[in-house]
JSON list of C-alpha atoms in Angstrom, two decimals:
[
{"chain": "A", "resi": 81, "resn": "UNK", "atom": "CA", "xyz": [18.23, 18.25, -40.58]},
{"chain": "A", "resi": 82, "resn": "UNK", "atom": "CA", "xyz": [17.51, 14.94, -42.38]},
{"chain": "A", "resi": 83, "resn": "UNK", "atom": "CA", "xyz": [13.82, 14.14, -42.75]},
{"chain": "A", "resi": 84, "resn": "UNK", "atom": "CA", "xyz": [14.28, 10.75, -41.05]},
{"chain": "A", "resi": 85, "resn": "UNK", "atom": "CA", "xyz": [15.76, 12.43, -37.97]},
{"chain": "A", "resi": 86, "resn": "UNK", "atom": "CA", "xyz": [12.85, 14.87, -37.78]},
{"chain": "A", "resi": 87, "resn": "UNK", "atom": "CA", "xyz": [10.45, 11.92, -37.84]},
{"chain": "A", "resi": 88, "resn": "UNK", "atom": "CA", "xyz": [12.31, 10.24, -34.98]},
{"chain": "A", "resi": 89, "resn": "UNK", "atom": "CA", "xyz": [12.17, 13.40, -32.89]},
{"chain": "A", "resi": 90, "resn": "UNK", "atom": "CA", "xyz": [8.42, 13.76, -33.44]},
{"chain": "A", "resi": 91, "resn": "UNK", "atom": "CA", "xyz": [7.81, 10.15, -32.40]},
{"chain": "A", "resi": 92, "resn": "UNK", "atom": "CA", "xyz": [9.99, 10.57, -29.30]},
{"chain": "A", "resi": 93, "resn": "UNK", "atom": "CA", "xyz": [8.07, 13.65, -28.21]},
{"chain": "A", "resi": 94, "resn": "UNK", "atom": "CA", "xyz": [4.59, 12.13, -28.56]},
{"chain": "A", "resi": 95, "resn": "UNK", "atom": "CA", "xyz": [4.46, 10.64, -25.03]},
{"chain": "A", "resi": 96, "resn": "UNK", "atom": "CA", "xyz": [5.41, 14.04, -23.63]},
{"chain": "A", "resi": 97, "resn": "UNK", "atom": "CA", "xyz": [2.50, 15.58, -25.49]},
{"chain": "A", "resi": 98, "resn": "UNK", "atom": "CA", "xyz": [0.17, 13.04, -23.88]},
{"chain": "A", "resi": 99, "resn": "UNK", "atom": "CA", "xyz": [1.38, 14.02, -20.41]},
{"chain": "A", "resi": 100, "resn": "UNK", "atom": "CA", "xyz": [0.83, 17.71, -21.11]},
{"chain": "A", "resi": 101, "resn": "UNK", "atom": "CA", "xyz": [-2.80, 16.99, -22.05]},
{"chain": "A", "resi": 102, "resn": "UNK", "atom": "CA", "xyz": [-3.46, 15.38, -18.66]},
{"chain": "A", "resi": 103, "resn": "UNK", "atom": "CA", "xyz": [-1.92, 17.93, -16.32]},
{"chain": "A", "resi": 104, "resn": "UNK", "atom": "CA", "xyz": [-5.20, 18.83, -14.59]},
{"chain": "A", "resi": 105, "resn": "UNK", "atom": "CA", "xyz": [-4.62, 17.21, -11.25]},
{"chain": "A", "resi": 106, "resn": "UNK", "atom": "CA", "xyz": [-6.21, 17.27, -7.79]},
{"chain": "A", "resi": 107, "resn": "UNK", "atom": "CA", "xyz": [-3.89, 17.81, -4.85]},
{"chain": "A", "resi": 108, "resn": "UNK", "atom": "CA", "xyz": [-3.71, 14.72, -2.69]},
{"chain": "A", "resi": 109, "resn": "UNK", "atom": "CA", "xyz": [-4.86, 16.52, 0.46]},
{"chain": "A", "resi": 110, "resn": "UNK", "atom": "CA", "xyz": [-6.24, 19.87, -0.73]},
{"chain": "A", "resi": 111, "resn": "UNK", "atom": "CA", "xyz": [-9.79, 18.99, 0.35]},
{"chain": "A", "resi": 112, "resn": "UNK", "atom": "CA", "xyz": [-8.86, 17.96, 3.89]},
{"chain": "A", "resi": 113, "resn": "UNK", "atom": "CA", "xyz": [-10.12, 20.02, 6.81]},
{"chain": "A", "resi": 114, "resn": "UNK", "atom": "CA", "xyz": [-8.18, 20.51, 10.04]},
{"chain": "A", "resi": 115, "resn": "UNK", "atom": "CA", "xyz": [-10.39, 17.83, 11.60]},
{"chain": "A", "resi": 116, "resn": "UNK", "atom": "CA", "xyz": [-9.56, 15.44, 8.76]},
{"chain": "A", "resi": 117, "resn": "UNK", "atom": "CA", "xyz": [-5.84, 15.95, 9.29]},
{"chain": "A", "resi": 118, "resn": "UNK", "atom": "CA", "xyz": [-6.12, 15.46, 13.03]},
{"chain": "A", "resi": 119, "resn": "UNK", "atom": "CA", "xyz": [-8.18, 12.27, 12.78]},
{"chain": "A", "resi": 120, "resn": "UNK", "atom": "CA", "xyz": [-6.15, 10.74, 9.96]},
{"chain": "A", "resi": 121, "resn": "UNK", "atom": "CA", "xyz": [-2.92, 11.43, 11.84]},
{"chain": "A", "resi": 122, "resn": "UNK", "atom": "CA", "xyz": [-3.99, 8.90, 14.49]},
{"chain": "A", "resi": 123, "resn": "UNK", "atom": "CA", "xyz": [-5.57, 6.06, 12.54]},
{"chain": "A", "resi": 124, "resn": "UNK", "atom": "CA", "xyz": [-5.86, 2.72, 14.36]},
{"chain": "A", "resi": 125, "resn": "UNK", "atom": "CA", "xyz": [-4.94, 0.82, 11.18]},
{"chain": "A", "resi": 126, "resn": "UNK", "atom": "CA", "xyz": [-1.74, 0.35, 9.22]},
{"chain": "A", "resi": 127, "resn": "UNK", "atom": "CA", "xyz": [-1.19, 2.48, 6.13]},
{"chain": "A", "resi": 128, "resn": "UNK", "atom": "CA", "xyz": [-1.50, -0.02, 3.30]},
{"chain": "A", "resi": 129, "resn": "UNK", "atom": "CA", "xyz": [0.62, 0.08, 0.16]},
{"chain": "A", "resi": 130, "resn": "UNK", "atom": "CA", "xyz": [-2.10, 0.37, -2.48]},
{"chain": "A", "resi": 131, "resn": "UNK", "atom": "CA", "xyz": [-1.04, -0.83, -5.97]},
{"chain": "A", "resi": 132, "resn": "UNK", "atom": "CA", "xyz": [-0.19, 2.06, -8.29]},
{"chain": "A", "resi": 133, "resn": "UNK", "atom": "CA", "xyz": [-3.07, 1.27, -10.64]},
{"chain": "A", "resi": 134, "resn": "UNK", "atom": "CA", "xyz": [-5.55, 1.96, -7.82]},
{"chain": "A", "resi": 135, "resn": "UNK", "atom": "CA", "xyz": [-4.13, 5.34, -6.88]},
{"chain": "A", "resi": 136, "resn": "UNK", "atom": "CA", "xyz": [-5.94, 8.44, -8.06]},
{"chain": "A", "resi": 137, "resn": "UNK", "atom": "CA", "xyz": [-5.50, 9.12, -11.79]},
{"chain": "A", "resi": 138, "resn": "UNK", "atom": "CA", "xyz": [-6.88, 11.50, -14.37]},
{"chain": "A", "resi": 139, "resn": "UNK", "atom": "CA", "xyz": [-7.66, 9.55, -17.53]},
{"chain": "A", "resi": 140, "resn": "UNK", "atom": "CA", "xyz": [-9.27, 9.91, -20.92]},
{"chain": "A", "resi": 141, "resn": "UNK", "atom": "CA", "xyz": [-12.98, 9.07, -20.66]},
{"chain": "A", "resi": 142, "resn": "UNK", "atom": "CA", "xyz": [-14.69, 8.19, -23.96]},
{"chain": "A", "resi": 143, "resn": "UNK", "atom": "CA", "xyz": [-18.09, 7.29, -22.51]},
{"chain": "A", "resi": 144, "resn": "UNK", "atom": "CA", "xyz": [-21.13, 9.59, -22.76]},
{"chain": "A", "resi": 145, "resn": "UNK", "atom": "CA", "xyz": [-22.01, 10.23, -19.09]},
{"chain": "A", "resi": 146, "resn": "UNK", "atom": "CA", "xyz": [-22.36, 13.90, -18.24]},
{"chain": "A", "resi": 147, "resn": "UNK", "atom": "CA", "xyz": [-19.73, 15.76, -16.18]},
{"chain": "A", "resi": 148, "resn": "UNK", "atom": "CA", "xyz": [-20.48, 15.36, -12.50]},
{"chain": "A", "resi": 149, "resn": "UNK", "atom": "CA", "xyz": [-21.64, 11.75, -12.91]},
{"chain": "A", "resi": 150, "resn": "UNK", "atom": "CA", "xyz": [-20.08, 8.97, -10.84]},
{"chain": "A", "resi": 151, "resn": "UNK", "atom": "CA", "xyz": [-19.58, 5.64, -12.59]},
{"chain": "A", "resi": 152, "resn": "UNK", "atom": "CA", "xyz": [-18.39, 2.50, -10.79]},
{"chain": "A", "resi": 153, "resn": "UNK", "atom": "CA", "xyz": [-16.78, -0.26, -12.84]},
{"chain": "A", "resi": 154, "resn": "UNK", "atom": "CA", "xyz": [-17.39, -3.18, -10.50]},
{"chain": "A", "resi": 155, "resn": "UNK", "atom": "CA", "xyz": [-15.23, -5.67, -12.40]},
{"chain": "A", "resi": 156, "resn": "UNK", "atom": "CA", "xyz": [-12.20, -3.39, -12.71]},
{"chain": "A", "resi": 157, "resn": "UNK", "atom": "CA", "xyz": [-12.59, -1.96, -9.15]},
{"chain": "A", "resi": 158, "resn": "UNK", "atom": "CA", "xyz": [-12.56, 1.62, -10.41]},
{"chain": "A", "resi": 159, "resn": "UNK", "atom": "CA", "xyz": [-14.76, 4.60, -9.67]},
{"chain": "A", "resi": 160, "resn": "UNK", "atom": "CA", "xyz": [-14.83, 7.44, -12.22]},
{"chain": "A", "resi": 161, "resn": "UNK", "atom": "CA", "xyz": [-15.85, 11.01, -11.54]},
{"chain": "A", "resi": 162, "resn": "UNK", "atom": "CA", "xyz": [-16.63, 12.45, -14.96]},
{"chain": "A", "resi": 163, "resn": "UNK", "atom": "CA", "xyz": [-14.99, 15.76, -15.85]},
{"chain": "A", "resi": 164, "resn": "UNK", "atom": "CA", "xyz": [-15.62, 18.01, -18.87]},
{"chain": "A", "resi": 165, "resn": "UNK", "atom": "CA", "xyz": [-13.74, 17.58, -22.14]},
{"chain": "A", "resi": 166, "resn": "UNK", "atom": "CA", "xyz": [-13.55, 13.80, -22.21]},
{"chain": "A", "resi": 167, "resn": "UNK", "atom": "CA", "xyz": [-11.64, 13.34, -18.94]},
{"chain": "A", "resi": 168, "resn": "UNK", "atom": "CA", "xyz": [-12.40, 11.66, -15.62]},
{"chain": "A", "resi": 169, "resn": "UNK", "atom": "CA", "xyz": [-10.79, 11.17, -12.25]},
{"chain": "A", "resi": 170, "resn": "UNK", "atom": "CA", "xyz": [-10.29, 7.46, -11.68]},
{"chain": "A", "resi": 171, "resn": "UNK", "atom": "CA", "xyz": [-10.10, 6.13, -8.13]},
{"chain": "A", "resi": 172, "resn": "UNK", "atom": "CA", "xyz": [-9.41, 2.60, -6.97]},
{"chain": "A", "resi": 173, "resn": "UNK", "atom": "CA", "xyz": [-12.18, 1.05, -4.86]},
{"chain": "A", "resi": 174, "resn": "UNK", "atom": "CA", "xyz": [-13.17, -2.08, -3.03]},
{"chain": "A", "resi": 175, "resn": "UNK", "atom": "CA", "xyz": [-16.58, -3.36, -4.07]},
{"chain": "A", "resi": 176, "resn": "UNK", "atom": "CA", "xyz": [-19.11, -5.76, -2.64]},
{"chain": "A", "resi": 177, "resn": "UNK", "atom": "CA", "xyz": [-19.11, -9.47, -3.24]},
{"chain": "A", "resi": 178, "resn": "UNK", "atom": "CA", "xyz": [-21.28, -10.20, -6.27]},
{"chain": "A", "resi": 179, "resn": "UNK", "atom": "CA", "xyz": [-24.34, -11.49, -4.40]},
{"chain": "A", "resi": 180, "resn": "UNK", "atom": "CA", "xyz": [-24.34, -8.45, -2.11]},
{"chain": "A", "resi": 181, "resn": "UNK", "atom": "CA", "xyz": [-23.40, -5.64, -4.47]},
{"chain": "A", "resi": 182, "resn": "UNK", "atom": "CA", "xyz": [-25.69, -2.89, -5.71]},
{"chain": "A", "resi": 183, "resn": "UNK", "atom": "CA", "xyz": [-25.88, -2.23, -9.45]},
{"chain": "A", "resi": 184, "resn": "UNK", "atom": "CA", "xyz": [-27.98, 0.15, -11.48]},
{"chain": "A", "resi": 185, "resn": "UNK", "atom": "CA", "xyz": [-28.60, 3.89, -11.57]},
{"chain": "A", "resi": 186, "resn": "UNK", "atom": "CA", "xyz": [-29.01, 5.87, -8.36]},
{"chain": "A", "resi": 187, "resn": "UNK", "atom": "CA", "xyz": [-28.60, 9.43, -7.18]},
{"chain": "A", "resi": 188, "resn": "UNK", "atom": "CA", "xyz": [-26.65, 11.05, -4.38]},
{"chain": "A", "resi": 189, "resn": "UNK", "atom": "CA", "xyz": [-29.35, 11.48, -1.73]},
{"chain": "A", "resi": 190, "resn": "UNK", "atom": "CA", "xyz": [-27.19, 12.48, 1.22]},
{"chain": "A", "resi": 191, "resn": "UNK", "atom": "CA", "xyz": [-23.62, 13.54, 2.00]},
{"chain": "A", "resi": 192, "resn": "UNK", "atom": "CA", "xyz": [-21.97, 13.22, 5.42]},
{"chain": "A", "resi": 193, "resn": "UNK", "atom": "CA", "xyz": [-18.55, 13.95, 6.94]},
{"chain": "A", "resi": 194, "resn": "UNK", "atom": "CA", "xyz": [-17.19, 11.32, 9.34]},
{"chain": "A", "resi": 195, "resn": "UNK", "atom": "CA", "xyz": [-20.62, 9.65, 9.46]},
{"chain": "A", "resi": 196, "resn": "UNK", "atom": "CA", "xyz": [-21.89, 7.41, 12.23]},
{"chain": "A", "resi": 197, "resn": "UNK", "atom": "CA", "xyz": [-22.41, 3.80, 11.24]},
{"chain": "A", "resi": 198, "resn": "UNK", "atom": "CA", "xyz": [-25.72, 2.10, 12.00]},
{"chain": "A", "resi": 199, "resn": "UNK", "atom": "CA", "xyz": [-25.29, -1.62, 11.21]},
{"chain": "A", "resi": 200, "resn": "UNK", "atom": "CA", "xyz": [-28.31, -3.10, 9.46]},
{"chain": "A", "resi": 201, "resn": "UNK", "atom": "CA", "xyz": [-30.09, -6.14, 10.85]},
{"chain": "A", "resi": 202, "resn": "UNK", "atom": "CA", "xyz": [-28.51, -8.22, 8.06]},
{"chain": "A", "resi": 203, "resn": "UNK", "atom": "CA", "xyz": [-25.02, -7.05, 8.99]},
{"chain": "A", "resi": 204, "resn": "UNK", "atom": "CA", "xyz": [-25.70, -7.73, 12.67]},
{"chain": "A", "resi": 205, "resn": "UNK", "atom": "CA", "xyz": [-26.88, -11.26, 11.86]},
{"chain": "A", "resi": 206, "resn": "UNK", "atom": "CA", "xyz": [-24.00, -12.06, 9.48]},
{"chain": "A", "resi": 207, "resn": "UNK", "atom": "CA", "xyz": [-21.02, -10.26, 11.01]},
{"chain": "A", "resi": 208, "resn": "UNK", "atom": "CA", "xyz": [-22.10, -8.93, 14.42]},
{"chain": "A", "resi": 209, "resn": "UNK", "atom": "CA", "xyz": [-22.65, -8.30, 17.17]},
{"chain": "A", "resi": 210, "resn": "UNK", "atom": "CA", "xyz": [-21.99, -4.59, 16.80]},
{"chain": "A", "resi": 211, "resn": "UNK", "atom": "CA", "xyz": [-23.26, -1.64, 18.83]},
{"chain": "A", "resi": 212, "resn": "UNK", "atom": "CA", "xyz": [-26.51, -0.17, 17.52]},
{"chain": "A", "resi": 213, "resn": "UNK", "atom": "CA", "xyz": [-24.57, 2.95, 16.42]},
{"chain": "A", "resi": 214, "resn": "UNK", "atom": "CA", "xyz": [-20.82, 3.44, 15.95]},
{"chain": "A", "resi": 215, "resn": "UNK", "atom": "CA", "xyz": [-19.73, 7.05, 16.20]},
{"chain": "A", "resi": 216, "resn": "UNK", "atom": "CA", "xyz": [-17.84, 8.59, 13.30]},
{"chain": "A", "resi": 217, "resn": "UNK", "atom": "CA", "xyz": [-14.05, 8.55, 13.41]},
{"chain": "A", "resi": 218, "resn": "UNK", "atom": "CA", "xyz": [-10.99, 6.82, 11.96]},
{"chain": "A", "resi": 219, "resn": "UNK", "atom": "CA", "xyz": [-11.99, 3.47, 13.52]},
{"chain": "A", "resi": 220, "resn": "UNK", "atom": "CA", "xyz": [-15.46, 3.63, 11.96]},
{"chain": "A", "resi": 221, "resn": "UNK", "atom": "CA", "xyz": [-15.94, 1.32, 8.92]},
{"chain": "A", "resi": 222, "resn": "UNK", "atom": "CA", "xyz": [-17.47, 4.22, 6.93]},
{"chain": "A", "resi": 223, "resn": "UNK", "atom": "CA", "xyz": [-14.28, 6.26, 7.18]},
{"chain": "A", "resi": 224, "resn": "UNK", "atom": "CA", "xyz": [-14.00, 9.96, 6.47]},
{"chain": "A", "resi": 225, "resn": "UNK", "atom": "CA", "xyz": [-17.03, 10.52, 4.24]},
{"chain": "A", "resi": 226, "resn": "UNK", "atom": "CA", "xyz": [-20.33, 8.91, 3.30]},
{"chain": "A", "resi": 227, "resn": "UNK", "atom": "CA", "xyz": [-22.05, 9.38, -0.07]},
{"chain": "A", "resi": 228, "resn": "UNK", "atom": "CA", "xyz": [-25.51, 7.81, 0.24]},
{"chain": "A", "resi": 229, "resn": "UNK", "atom": "CA", "xyz": [-27.18, 6.23, -2.79]},
{"chain": "A", "resi": 230, "resn": "UNK", "atom": "CA", "xyz": [-30.91, 6.74, -3.25]},
{"chain": "A", "resi": 231, "resn": "UNK", "atom": "CA", "xyz": [-33.33, 5.50, -5.90]},
{"chain": "A", "resi": 232, "resn": "UNK", "atom": "CA", "xyz": [-36.11, 8.04, -6.04]},
{"chain": "A", "resi": 233, "resn": "UNK", "atom": "CA", "xyz": [-36.67, 9.04, -2.42]},
{"chain": "A", "resi": 234, "resn": "UNK", "atom": "CA", "xyz": [-35.67, 5.67, -1.01]},
{"chain": "A", "resi": 235, "resn": "UNK", "atom": "CA", "xyz": [-32.32, 5.02, 0.63]},
{"chain": "A", "resi": 236, "resn": "UNK", "atom": "CA", "xyz": [-30.84, 1.91, -0.99]},
{"chain": "A", "resi": 237, "resn": "UNK", "atom": "CA", "xyz": [-28.67, 1.33, 2.13]},
{"chain": "A", "resi": 238, "resn": "UNK", "atom": "CA", "xyz": [-25.65, 1.31, -0.19]},
{"chain": "A", "resi": 239, "resn": "UNK", "atom": "CA", "xyz": [-22.95, 3.94, 0.19]},
{"chain": "A", "resi": 240, "resn": "UNK", "atom": "CA", "xyz": [-19.73, 5.14, -1.33]},
{"chain": "A", "resi": 241, "resn": "UNK", "atom": "CA", "xyz": [-17.55, 5.69, 1.72]},
{"chain": "A", "resi": 242, "resn": "UNK", "atom": "CA", "xyz": [-14.07, 5.68, 3.20]},
{"chain": "A", "resi": 243, "resn": "UNK", "atom": "CA", "xyz": [-12.51, 2.71, 4.91]},
{"chain": "A", "resi": 244, "resn": "UNK", "atom": "CA", "xyz": [-10.39, 1.68, 7.86]},
{"chain": "A", "resi": 245, "resn": "UNK", "atom": "CA", "xyz": [-9.14, -1.28, 5.80]},
{"chain": "A", "resi": 246, "resn": "UNK", "atom": "CA", "xyz": [-7.28, 0.33, 2.87]},
{"chain": "A", "resi": 247, "resn": "UNK", "atom": "CA", "xyz": [-5.46, -2.93, 2.20]},
{"chain": "A", "resi": 248, "resn": "UNK", "atom": "CA", "xyz": [-8.64, -4.20, 0.50]},
{"chain": "A", "resi": 249, "resn": "UNK", "atom": "CA", "xyz": [-8.73, -1.53, -2.22]},
{"chain": "A", "resi": 250, "resn": "UNK", "atom": "CA", "xyz": [-8.90, -3.34, -5.57]},
{"chain": "A", "resi": 251, "resn": "UNK", "atom": "CA", "xyz": [-10.80, -6.33, -4.19]},
{"chain": "A", "resi": 252, "resn": "UNK", "atom": "CA", "xyz": [-14.41, -7.57, -4.10]},
{"chain": "A", "resi": 253, "resn": "UNK", "atom": "CA", "xyz": [-14.70, -8.19, -0.41]},
{"chain": "A", "resi": 254, "resn": "UNK", "atom": "CA", "xyz": [-17.01, -5.69, 1.25]},
{"chain": "A", "resi": 255, "resn": "UNK", "atom": "CA", "xyz": [-20.60, -6.22, 2.35]},
{"chain": "A", "resi": 256, "resn": "UNK", "atom": "CA", "xyz": [-21.99, -4.46, -0.70]},
{"chain": "A", "resi": 257, "resn": "UNK", "atom": "CA", "xyz": [-20.90, -0.85, -0.34]},
{"chain": "A", "resi": 258, "resn": "UNK", "atom": "CA", "xyz": [-18.16, 0.86, -2.34]},
{"chain": "A", "resi": 259, "resn": "UNK", "atom": "CA", "xyz": [-15.08, 1.63, -0.27]},
{"chain": "A", "resi": 260, "resn": "UNK", "atom": "CA", "xyz": [-12.40, 4.19, -1.08]},
{"chain": "A", "resi": 261, "resn": "UNK", "atom": "CA", "xyz": [-9.18, 5.30, 0.57]},
{"chain": "A", "resi": 262, "resn": "UNK", "atom": "CA", "xyz": [-10.05, 8.07, 3.03]},
{"chain": "A", "resi": 263, "resn": "UNK", "atom": "CA", "xyz": [-7.88, 10.53, 1.09]},
{"chain": "A", "resi": 264, "resn": "UNK", "atom": "CA", "xyz": [-9.80, 9.70, -2.08]},
{"chain": "A", "resi": 265, "resn": "UNK", "atom": "CA", "xyz": [-13.31, 9.79, -0.65]},
{"chain": "A", "resi": 266, "resn": "UNK", "atom": "CA", "xyz": [-12.54, 13.24, 0.81]},
{"chain": "A", "resi": 267, "resn": "UNK", "atom": "CA", "xyz": [-11.45, 14.39, -2.63]},
{"chain": "A", "resi": 268, "resn": "UNK", "atom": "CA", "xyz": [-14.56, 12.92, -4.29]},
{"chain": "A", "resi": 269, "resn": "UNK", "atom": "CA", "xyz": [-16.88, 14.33, -1.61]},
{"chain": "A", "resi": 270, "resn": "UNK", "atom": "CA", "xyz": [-15.55, 17.82, -2.25]},
{"chain": "A", "resi": 271, "resn": "UNK", "atom": "CA", "xyz": [-16.55, 17.50, -5.92]},
{"chain": "A", "resi": 272, "resn": "UNK", "atom": "CA", "xyz": [-19.86, 15.67, -5.91]},
{"chain": "A", "resi": 273, "resn": "UNK", "atom": "CA", "xyz": [-23.23, 17.39, -5.59]},
{"chain": "A", "resi": 274, "resn": "UNK", "atom": "CA", "xyz": [-26.55, 16.27, -4.11]},
{"chain": "A", "resi": 275, "resn": "UNK", "atom": "CA", "xyz": [-28.75, 14.53, -6.70]},
{"chain": "A", "resi": 276, "resn": "UNK", "atom": "CA", "xyz": [-25.79, 13.72, -8.94]},
{"chain": "A", "resi": 277, "resn": "UNK", "atom": "CA", "xyz": [-26.23, 10.54, -10.97]},
{"chain": "A", "resi": 278, "resn": "UNK", "atom": "CA", "xyz": [-24.40, 7.41, -9.85]},
{"chain": "A", "resi": 279, "resn": "UNK", "atom": "CA", "xyz": [-24.09, 4.50, -12.30]},
{"chain": "A", "resi": 280, "resn": "UNK", "atom": "CA", "xyz": [-22.89, 1.19, -10.84]},
{"chain": "A", "resi": 281, "resn": "UNK", "atom": "CA", "xyz": [-22.19, -1.37, -13.55]},
{"chain": "A", "resi": 282, "resn": "UNK", "atom": "CA", "xyz": [-23.11, -4.98, -12.72]},
{"chain": "A", "resi": 283, "resn": "UNK", "atom": "CA", "xyz": [-20.44, -7.69, -12.74]},
{"chain": "A", "resi": 284, "resn": "UNK", "atom": "CA", "xyz": [-19.59, -8.68, -16.30]},
{"chain": "A", "resi": 285, "resn": "UNK", "atom": "CA", "xyz": [-20.29, -5.26, -17.80]},
{"chain": "A", "resi": 286, "resn": "UNK", "atom": "CA", "xyz": [-16.94, -3.54, -18.20]},
{"chain": "A", "resi": 287, "resn": "UNK", "atom": "CA", "xyz": [-16.81, 0.25, -18.61]},
{"chain": "A", "resi": 288, "resn": "UNK", "atom": "CA", "xyz": [-14.23, -0.14, -21.42]},
{"chain": "A", "resi": 289, "resn": "UNK", "atom": "CA", "xyz": [-12.29, 2.91, -20.32]},
{"chain": "A", "resi": 290, "resn": "UNK", "atom": "CA", "xyz": [-8.70, 2.40, -21.36]},
{"chain": "A", "resi": 291, "resn": "UNK", "atom": "CA", "xyz": [-6.04, 3.74, -19.02]},
{"chain": "A", "resi": 292, "resn": "UNK", "atom": "CA", "xyz": [-4.25, 5.81, -21.66]},
{"chain": "A", "resi": 293, "resn": "UNK", "atom": "CA", "xyz": [-2.01, 8.71, -20.61]},
{"chain": "A", "resi": 294, "resn": "UNK", "atom": "CA", "xyz": [-2.69, 9.62, -17.00]},
{"chain": "A", "resi": 295, "resn": "UNK", "atom": "CA", "xyz": [-1.57, 11.58, -13.97]},
{"chain": "A", "resi": 296, "resn": "UNK", "atom": "CA", "xyz": [-1.72, 10.24, -10.45]},
{"chain": "A", "resi": 297, "resn": "UNK", "atom": "CA", "xyz": [-1.40, 11.80, -7.05]}
]
């Protein structure tokens, strides 16, 4: 076979090699319980068509955070769950408007399935009136899971949580918390541990994680 033809074949096969290296992939609904399936089968909101870039991907991750860390790139509207061997799961998120958003380093201080929502006094004043407590369920703004961010032993009142407004994924529109599709927050919840580190980058500080070869599901 001519040497030039061998070269062309090698170049053509390179993208396939990249796909093979990113075959580790979470099932879209593997983490869902029977209760999850029942509640999500009767959501009171329309199923939004989320742009492909904000669906769940596994990507190359060149940063130095330890596996098990959560990193939120506020500007890009991505949340990364760091895996071993230079990989991460990338999820699309909605983030808070700049003046309301949390940034800095926190820890996972609490985890809850289908959490109740207790609107803060600030939320009541700005967006209310709401009941003092909204029971967990598909109509609840916190969605299927709540991952509560603490600094030391203090609850920051910021959460990573599901949403009943999936059409806003990829936008900076929420009241400060980090929203995910319910399917994605269930997947993340099943991976994250109490006291895991959460890094939320402030606006203007990009994570500089290139998309590269990826898998989505």
